[in-house]
């Protein structure tokens, strides 16, 4: 248990963990209330409009990620985060004013979603790489997993609180609280002990590649990261559309209200939190974890699509959350721990673009599928995305890692796998060891 939370021994990281929990809770409250008013107040249960909102919020990742990554590598990340967190909190307060005055329209939500997406594009690589400054490279994998745990604890609390408040007194209070919640992270950033930050020096910031294209030049030398990005792109773009799945299933399929919608998001977060805590116990991330988790996600989507009622559907969401966060946490930690600090911001901006930037295609598509063929069909698309993800991983393991299937007589496990000479429990060796990339 102690090893699971070993990053919290670092005082700066303890502060960051607490501040992030508060601001992430506010973010999920805002997102839940925003999605609900788009679906029920500003449109007539239009899932496509919900998808467009998500696309506008995440779309800037596709255009601005090279610039955002370069900024994260070139400038002090703590100062960048102060600016982005203040701006994001301000947008929540703007939503509050528009809602409480009754002036809010769908166009306002679209515009604020786009503005939030632009700011978040700069915030994301700075936030991801700032973790290594808080704990050092040796604890990055553990800290990334605990960040996921914090994020999903907020995901569990935020939607539930937002759903109850929205149903009871309206969305305006939710927007007010979400805007104020960003003050938590701002306060933490101001209180950090700067002498304990492990910030890269100027020489490190200039290496190994200069300029905006330095990340792409480095990526060409890392086919293992490219295949991870390919898996994440497919599953994130067409599968991880939880707000559309839960909103349309709650409202359209089961005829439930805002509190039931919030509860689904909280149940989903229970599985995500479990996956994040299990990931925190691992000493180092592995490629195969990314691939198997993608397959498990596809199976979970398939199961959720055939559940007959609200409560059985809610139960399957735990496996959906666990498999998705296992895949994303393993991928994030693998990319960070095998990438040099001088180019890490640019690589993580590419990673963020892959994870979030597919929304302009995937979110409207998922919304359109839900409108035309029903929410269950949208979940079916998610199942197909997971199947494609594990297929990409298996092809990589066979071609690059020389994975082979063995039939072993007189064993409890008749089928065993071997690849690249690496052994694990119940597995046999096939070929000489090739070291993992050290970055």
Coordinates of C-alpha atoms in Angstrom, one line a residue:
X1 CA 0.0 0.0 0.0
X2 CA 2.9 2.4 0.8
X3 CA 4.4 1.9 -2.6
X4 CA 1.1 2.8 -4.2
X5 CA 1.3 6.3 -2.7
X6 CA 5.1 6.8 -2.7
X7 CA 5.0 10.1 -4.7
X8 CA 3.0 11.7 -1.8
X9 CA 6.2 11.6 0.3
X10 CA 7.3 14.7 -1.8
X11 CA 5.7 17.8 -0.1
X12 CA 5.2 19.7 -3.4
X13 CA 3.4 16.8 -5.0
X14 CA 1.1 16.5 -1.9
X15 CA 0.0 20.1 -2.4
X16 CA -0.4 19.6 -6.1
X17 CA -2.4 16.4 -5.6
X18 CA -4.9 18.2 -3.3
X19 CA -5.2 21.3 -5.5
X20 CA -5.7 19.2 -8.6
X21 CA -8.5 17.3 -6.9
X22 CA -10.4 20.5 -6.1
X23 CA -10.0 22.0 -9.6
X24 CA -10.7 18.7 -11.4
X25 CA -13.9 18.3 -9.3
X26 CA -15.0 21.8 -10.5
X27 CA -14.1 20.9 -14.1
X28 CA -16.4 17.8 -14.0
X29 CA -19.2 19.8 -12.4
X30 CA -19.0 22.4 -15.2
X31 CA -18.8 19.8 -17.9
X32 CA -21.8 17.8 -16.5
X33 CA -24.0 20.9 -16.2
X34 CA -22.9 22.2 -19.6
X35 CA -23.7 18.9 -21.3
X36 CA -27.1 18.7 -19.6
X37 CA -28.2 22.2 -20.5
X38 CA -27.1 21.7 -24.1
X39 CA -29.1 18.4 -24.3
X40 CA -32.3 19.5 -22.4
X41 CA -32.4 23.3 -22.2
X42 CA -30.7 24.8 -25.3
X43 CA -31.8 22.0 -27.7
X44 CA -34.5 19.4 -27.9
X45 CA -32.4 16.4 -26.8
X46 CA -30.0 16.9 -29.8
X47 CA -27.0 14.6 -29.3
X48 CA -25.3 16.1 -32.4
X49 CA -25.2 19.5 -30.7
X50 CA -23.7 17.8 -27.7
X51 CA -21.0 16.3 -29.9
X52 CA -20.3 19.6 -31.5
X53 CA -19.8 21.2 -28.1
X54 CA -17.3 18.5 -27.2
X55 CA -15.6 18.9 -30.6
X56 CA -15.1 22.7 -30.2
X57 CA -13.7 22.2 -26.7
X58 CA -11.2 19.5 -27.9
X59 CA -10.6 20.5 -31.5
X60 CA -7.9 23.1 -30.9
X61 CA -5.6 20.2 -30.0
X62 CA -5.4 19.3 -33.6
X63 CA -4.2 22.8 -34.7
X64 CA -2.2 24.2 -31.8
X65 CA -0.5 21.2 -30.2
X66 CA 2.9 21.8 -31.8
X67 CA 3.0 25.4 -30.6
X68 CA 1.7 24.3 -27.1
X69 CA 4.3 21.6 -26.8
X70 CA 7.1 24.0 -27.7
X71 CA 5.8 26.6 -25.2
X72 CA 5.9 23.9 -22.5
X73 CA 9.5 23.0 -23.3
X74 CA 10.7 26.5 -23.6
X75 CA 9.1 28.4 -20.7
X76 CA 8.7 27.8 -17.0
X77 CA 5.8 25.4 -16.6
X78 CA 4.7 26.7 -13.2
X79 CA 4.1 30.2 -14.6
X80 CA 2.3 28.8 -17.6
X81 CA -0.1 26.8 -15.4
X82 CA -0.8 29.9 -13.3
X83 CA -2.0 31.7 -16.4
X84 CA -4.0 28.8 -17.8
X85 CA -5.8 28.0 -14.6
X86 CA -6.8 31.6 -14.0
X87 CA -8.3 31.8 -17.5
X88 CA -10.1 28.5 -17.2
X89 CA -11.7 29.6 -13.9
X90 CA -12.8 32.8 -15.5
X91 CA -14.7 31.0 -18.2
X92 CA -16.6 29.1 -15.6
X93 CA -17.6 32.3 -14.0
X94 CA -18.7 33.7 -17.4
X95 CA -21.0 30.7 -17.9
X96 CA -22.4 31.4 -14.4
X97 CA -23.2 35.0 -15.3
X98 CA -24.9 34.0 -18.7
X99 CA -26.9 31.3 -17.0
X100 CA -28.1 33.3 -13.9
X101 CA -29.2 36.2 -16.1
X102 CA -31.0 33.9 -18.6
X103 CA -29.0 35.2 -21.5
X104 CA -27.3 32.0 -22.3
X105 CA -27.7 30.6 -25.8
X106 CA -26.2 27.6 -27.7
X107 CA -23.8 29.9 -29.5
X108 CA -22.4 31.2 -26.2
X109 CA -21.7 27.6 -25.1
X110 CA -20.0 26.9 -28.5
X111 CA -17.8 30.0 -28.2
X112 CA -16.8 29.3 -24.6
X113 CA -16.1 25.7 -25.4
X114 CA -13.8 26.8 -28.2
X115 CA -12.0 29.3 -25.9
X116 CA -11.6 26.7 -23.2
X117 CA -10.2 24.3 -25.8
X118 CA -7.5 26.8 -26.8
X119 CA -6.4 27.5 -23.2
X120 CA -6.5 23.7 -22.4
X121 CA -4.3 23.0 -25.4
X122 CA -1.5 25.1 -23.7
X123 CA -2.4 23.8 -20.2
X124 CA -2.3 20.1 -21.0
X125 CA 1.4 19.5 -22.0
X126 CA 2.6 21.9 -19.3
X127 CA 0.5 20.1 -16.6
X128 CA 1.6 16.6 -17.8
X129 CA 5.3 17.4 -17.8
X130 CA 5.2 19.5 -14.6
X131 CA 4.7 16.2 -12.7
X132 CA 8.3 15.3 -13.4
X133 CA 9.5 18.6 -11.9
X134 CA 7.5 17.8 -8.7
X135 CA 8.7 14.2 -8.1
X136 CA 11.7 13.5 -10.5
X137 CA 11.9 11.0 -13.2
X138 CA 12.1 8.0 -10.9
X139 CA 8.6 8.6 -9.6
X140 CA 6.9 9.8 -12.8
X141 CA 5.0 6.6 -13.4
X142 CA 3.6 6.5 -9.9
X143 CA 2.8 10.2 -9.9
X144 CA 1.0 9.9 -13.3
X145 CA -1.1 7.0 -11.9
X146 CA -2.0 9.1 -8.8
X147 CA -2.9 12.0 -11.0
X148 CA -5.3 9.7 -12.7
X149 CA -6.7 8.6 -9.3
X150 CA -7.2 12.3 -8.4
X151 CA -8.8 13.0 -11.7
X152 CA -11.2 10.1 -11.4
X153 CA -12.1 10.8 -7.8
X154 CA -13.1 14.2 -9.1
X155 CA -14.9 12.5 -11.9
X156 CA -16.8 10.5 -9.3
X157 CA -17.7 13.5 -7.1
X158 CA -18.2 16.2 -9.6
X159 CA -21.0 14.8 -11.8
X160 CA -22.9 13.5 -8.8
X161 CA -22.8 17.0 -7.1
X162 CA -23.5 18.7 -10.4
X163 CA -26.5 16.4 -11.2
X164 CA -28.1 17.0 -7.8
X165 CA -27.5 20.8 -7.9
X166 CA -28.7 21.1 -11.5
X167 CA -31.9 19.1 -10.7
X168 CA -32.5 21.0 -7.5
X169 CA -31.6 24.7 -8.1
X170 CA -30.3 24.9 -11.7
X171 CA -27.0 24.9 -13.6
X172 CA -25.9 28.5 -12.6
X173 CA -24.7 27.5 -9.1
X174 CA -22.7 24.6 -10.6
X175 CA -20.9 27.0 -13.0
X176 CA -20.2 29.4 -10.1
X177 CA -18.6 26.7 -8.0
X178 CA -16.7 25.3 -10.9
X179 CA -15.2 28.7 -11.7
X180 CA -14.1 29.2 -8.1
X181 CA -12.6 25.7 -7.8
X182 CA -9.7 26.7 -10.1
X183 CA -8.5 28.9 -7.2
X184 CA -7.4 25.7 -5.6
X185 CA -4.7 24.9 -8.2
X186 CA -3.7 28.6 -8.4
X187 CA -3.2 28.7 -4.6
X188 CA -1.1 25.5 -4.7
X189 CA 1.1 26.8 -7.6
X190 CA 1.8 30.0 -5.6
X191 CA 2.7 28.0 -2.4
X192 CA 5.1 25.5 -3.9
X193 CA 8.7 25.3 -2.6
X194 CA 10.5 26.3 -5.7
X195 CA 13.9 25.1 -4.3
X196 CA 12.5 21.5 -4.5
X197 CA 11.3 21.8 -8.1
X198 CA 13.4 19.7 -10.5
X199 CA 13.1 22.1 -13.5
X200 CA 15.1 21.4 -16.6
X201 CA 17.9 23.9 -17.2
X202 CA 18.3 26.0 -20.4
X203 CA 20.6 23.4 -22.0
X204 CA 18.1 20.6 -21.5
X205 CA 15.3 22.8 -22.9
X206 CA 17.3 23.1 -26.1
X207 CA 17.8 19.4 -26.6
X208 CA 17.4 17.1 -28.4
X209 CA 15.5 18.9 -31.1
X210 CA 14.9 22.6 -31.7
X211 CA 11.8 24.4 -32.7
X212 CA 8.3 23.3 -33.2
X213 CA 9.2 20.3 -35.4
X214 CA 11.7 18.9 -32.9
X215 CA 9.1 16.6 -31.4
X216 CA 8.2 15.1 -34.8
X217 CA 11.9 14.5 -35.6
X218 CA 12.3 12.7 -32.3
X219 CA 9.1 10.7 -32.8
X220 CA 10.5 9.3 -36.1
X221 CA 13.1 7.5 -34.0
X222 CA 10.5 5.9 -31.7
X223 CA 8.2 3.4 -33.5
X224 CA 7.1 2.0 -30.2
X225 CA 5.6 5.4 -29.2
X226 CA 4.0 5.7 -32.7
X227 CA 2.2 2.4 -32.2
X228 CA 1.0 3.5 -28.8
X229 CA -0.3 6.7 -30.3
X230 CA -2.1 4.8 -33.0
X231 CA -4.0 2.6 -30.5
X232 CA -4.9 5.6 -28.3
X233 CA -6.1 7.6 -31.4
X234 CA -8.5 4.9 -32.5
X235 CA -9.9 4.2 -29.1
X236 CA -10.1 7.8 -28.0
X237 CA -11.6 9.1 -31.2
X238 CA -14.3 6.5 -31.7
X239 CA -14.7 4.8 -28.3
X240 CA -14.1 7.2 -25.3
X241 CA -17.1 9.3 -25.7
X242 CA -18.5 8.8 -22.2
X243 CA -20.5 12.1 -21.9
X244 CA -22.4 11.1 -25.1
X245 CA -22.9 7.5 -24.0
X246 CA -24.1 8.3 -20.5
X247 CA -26.3 11.4 -21.4
X248 CA -28.1 9.7 -24.3
X249 CA -28.5 6.3 -22.5
X250 CA -29.9 8.1 -19.4
X251 CA -32.2 10.4 -21.2
X252 CA -33.2 8.7 -24.4
X253 CA -33.0 5.0 -23.7
X254 CA -34.0 5.0 -20.0
X255 CA -35.9 8.3 -19.6
X256 CA -34.0 9.5 -16.5
X257 CA -33.3 13.0 -15.2
X258 CA -30.1 15.0 -14.5
X259 CA -29.3 13.3 -11.2
X260 CA -29.4 9.9 -12.8
X261 CA -27.1 11.2 -15.5
X262 CA -24.7 12.5 -12.9
X263 CA -24.9 9.1 -11.1
X264 CA -23.8 7.2 -14.2
X265 CA -20.7 9.4 -14.5
X266 CA -19.9 8.8 -10.9
X267 CA -20.3 5.0 -11.3
X268 CA -18.0 5.2 -14.4
X269 CA -15.5 7.0 -12.3
X270 CA -15.5 4.2 -9.7
X271 CA -14.0 1.9 -12.3
X272 CA -11.6 4.6 -13.5
X273 CA -10.4 5.2 -9.9
X274 CA -9.8 1.5 -9.4
X275 CA -7.8 1.3 -12.6
X276 CA -5.7 4.3 -11.6
X277 CA -4.9 2.9 -8.2
X278 CA -4.0 -0.5 -9.6
X279 CA -1.7 1.3 -12.1
X280 CA 0.0 3.1 -9.3
X281 CA 1.3 -0.2 -7.9
X282 CA 3.2 -1.1 -11.1
X283 CA 6.9 -0.3 -11.0
X284 CA 7.0 0.7 -14.7
X285 CA 4.5 0.9 -17.5
X286 CA 4.5 -1.8 -20.3
X287 CA 3.4 -1.7 -23.9
X288 CA 1.3 -4.9 -23.6
X289 CA -0.8 -3.3 -20.9
X290 CA -1.9 -0.6 -23.3
X291 CA -2.9 -3.2 -25.9
X292 CA -4.8 -5.6 -23.7
X293 CA -6.6 -2.8 -22.0
X294 CA -7.8 -1.5 -25.4
X295 CA -9.3 -5.0 -26.1
X296 CA -11.0 -5.0 -22.6
X297 CA -12.5 -1.6 -23.3
X298 CA -14.0 -2.9 -26.6
X299 CA -15.5 -5.9 -24.7
X300 CA -16.9 -3.6 -22.0
X301 CA -18.6 -1.3 -24.6
X302 CA -20.1 -4.4 -26.3
X303 CA -21.5 -5.6 -22.9
X304 CA -22.9 -2.1 -22.0
X305 CA -24.7 -1.9 -25.4
X306 CA -26.9 -4.8 -24.6
X307 CA -27.8 -4.1 -21.0
X308 CA -31.6 -4.2 -20.6
X309 CA -32.1 -1.5 -17.9
X310 CA -30.5 1.5 -16.2
X311 CA -29.0 -0.4 -13.3
X312 CA -27.4 -3.2 -15.3
X313 CA -26.0 -0.6 -17.7
X314 CA -24.6 1.4 -14.7
X315 CA -22.9 -1.8 -13.5
X316 CA -21.1 -2.4 -16.7
X317 CA -19.7 1.2 -16.6
X318 CA -17.3 0.2 -13.9
X319 CA -15.5 -2.1 -16.3
X320 CA -15.7 0.5 -19.0
X321 CA -13.9 3.0 -16.7
X322 CA -11.4 0.5 -15.4
X323 CA -10.2 -0.6 -18.8
X324 CA -10.1 2.9 -20.4
X325 CA -8.1 4.4 -17.5
X326 CA -5.7 1.4 -17.4
X327 CA -5.0 2.0 -21.1
X328 CA -4.6 5.7 -20.9
X329 CA -2.5 5.7 -17.7
X330 CA -0.1 3.0 -19.1
X331 CA 0.2 4.9 -22.3
X332 CA 0.8 8.3 -20.6
X333 CA 3.4 6.9 -18.2
X334 CA 5.2 4.9 -20.9
X335 CA 5.6 7.9 -23.2
X336 CA 6.8 10.2 -20.4
X337 CA 9.2 7.8 -18.8
X338 CA 10.9 6.9 -22.1
X339 CA 11.2 10.5 -23.5
X340 CA 14.0 13.0 -22.7
X341 CA 12.9 16.0 -20.6
X342 CA 14.1 18.4 -23.3
X343 CA 11.5 17.2 -25.8
X344 CA 8.9 15.8 -23.4
X345 CA 6.6 18.8 -23.6
X346 CA 6.4 18.5 -27.4
X347 CA 5.9 14.7 -27.3
X348 CA 3.2 15.1 -24.6
X349 CA 1.5 17.7 -26.7
X350 CA 1.4 15.2 -29.6
X351 CA 0.0 12.7 -27.1
X352 CA -2.7 15.1 -25.9
X353 CA -3.6 15.9 -29.6
X354 CA -4.0 12.2 -30.2
X355 CA -6.1 11.6 -27.1
X356 CA -8.3 14.7 -27.3
X357 CA -7.9 16.0 -30.9
X358 CA -9.9 13.3 -32.5
X359 CA -13.0 14.8 -30.9
X360 CA -13.9 17.0 -33.9
X361 CA -14.4 13.7 -35.9
X362 CA -15.4 11.3 -33.2
X363 CA -17.8 13.3 -31.0
X364 CA -20.1 14.5 -33.8
X365 CA -20.0 11.1 -35.3
X366 CA -20.9 9.4 -32.0
X367 CA -23.7 11.9 -31.5
X368 CA -25.0 11.3 -35.1
X369 CA -24.9 7.6 -34.6
X370 CA -26.9 8.0 -31.3
X371 CA -29.4 10.2 -33.1
X372 CA -29.9 8.0 -36.1
X373 CA -29.6 4.5 -34.7
X374 CA -29.8 4.9 -31.0
X375 CA -27.4 5.1 -28.1
X376 CA -26.7 1.4 -28.1
X377 CA -25.4 1.7 -31.7
X378 CA -22.9 4.4 -30.5
X379 CA -21.6 2.0 -27.9
X380 CA -21.2 -0.6 -30.6
X381 CA -18.9 1.8 -32.4
X382 CA -16.9 2.0 -29.2
X383 CA -16.7 -1.8 -29.1
X384 CA -15.3 -1.8 -32.7
X385 CA -12.7 0.8 -31.8
X386 CA -11.4 -1.3 -28.9
X387 CA -11.2 -4.4 -31.2
X388 CA -9.2 -2.3 -33.7
X389 CA -6.9 -1.1 -30.9
X390 CA -5.9 -4.5 -29.7
X391 CA -5.5 -5.7 -33.3
X392 CA -2.9 -2.9 -33.9
X393 CA -1.2 -4.0 -30.7
X394 CA -1.1 -7.6 -31.6
X395 CA 0.3 -6.9 -35.1
X396 CA 3.0 -4.8 -33.5
X397 CA 3.9 -7.5 -30.9
X398 CA 4.1 -10.1 -33.7
X399 CA 6.2 -8.0 -36.1
X400 CA 8.4 -6.0 -33.9
X401 CA 8.5 -8.0 -30.6
X402 CA 8.4 -11.4 -32.2
X403 CA 5.4 -12.5 -30.1
X404 CA 4.6 -16.2 -30.5
X405 CA 1.9 -18.5 -29.1
X406 CA 3.1 -21.8 -27.6
X407 CA 1.2 -24.9 -26.8
X408 CA 2.6 -26.4 -23.6
X409 CA 1.6 -30.0 -22.6
X410 CA 1.2 -31.0 -19.0
X411 CA 0.5 -27.5 -17.8
X412 CA -2.5 -25.8 -16.3
X413 CA -2.1 -23.1 -19.0
X414 CA -2.1 -24.9 -22.3
X415 CA -1.3 -21.7 -24.2
X416 CA 1.5 -19.4 -23.3
X417 CA 3.0 -16.3 -25.0
X418 CA 6.6 -15.3 -25.5
X419 CA 8.1 -12.2 -27.0
X420 CA 11.5 -10.6 -27.2
X421 CA 13.0 -13.0 -24.7
X422 CA 11.1 -11.3 -21.8
X423 CA 9.7 -13.7 -19.2
X424 CA 6.8 -13.2 -16.9
X425 CA 4.8 -15.7 -14.8
X426 CA 3.8 -18.7 -16.8
X427 CA 5.6 -17.5 -19.9
X428 CA 8.5 -18.9 -21.8
X429 CA 11.4 -17.3 -23.7
X430 CA 11.7 -17.2 -27.4
X431 CA 14.5 -14.8 -28.5
X432 CA 17.3 -12.6 -27.1
X433 CA 16.3 -9.6 -25.0
X434 CA 16.2 -6.2 -26.5
X435 CA 16.2 -3.3 -24.0
X436 CA 13.4 -0.9 -23.6
X437 CA 14.1 2.6 -24.9
X438 CA 15.8 4.7 -22.2
X439 CA 15.1 8.1 -23.8

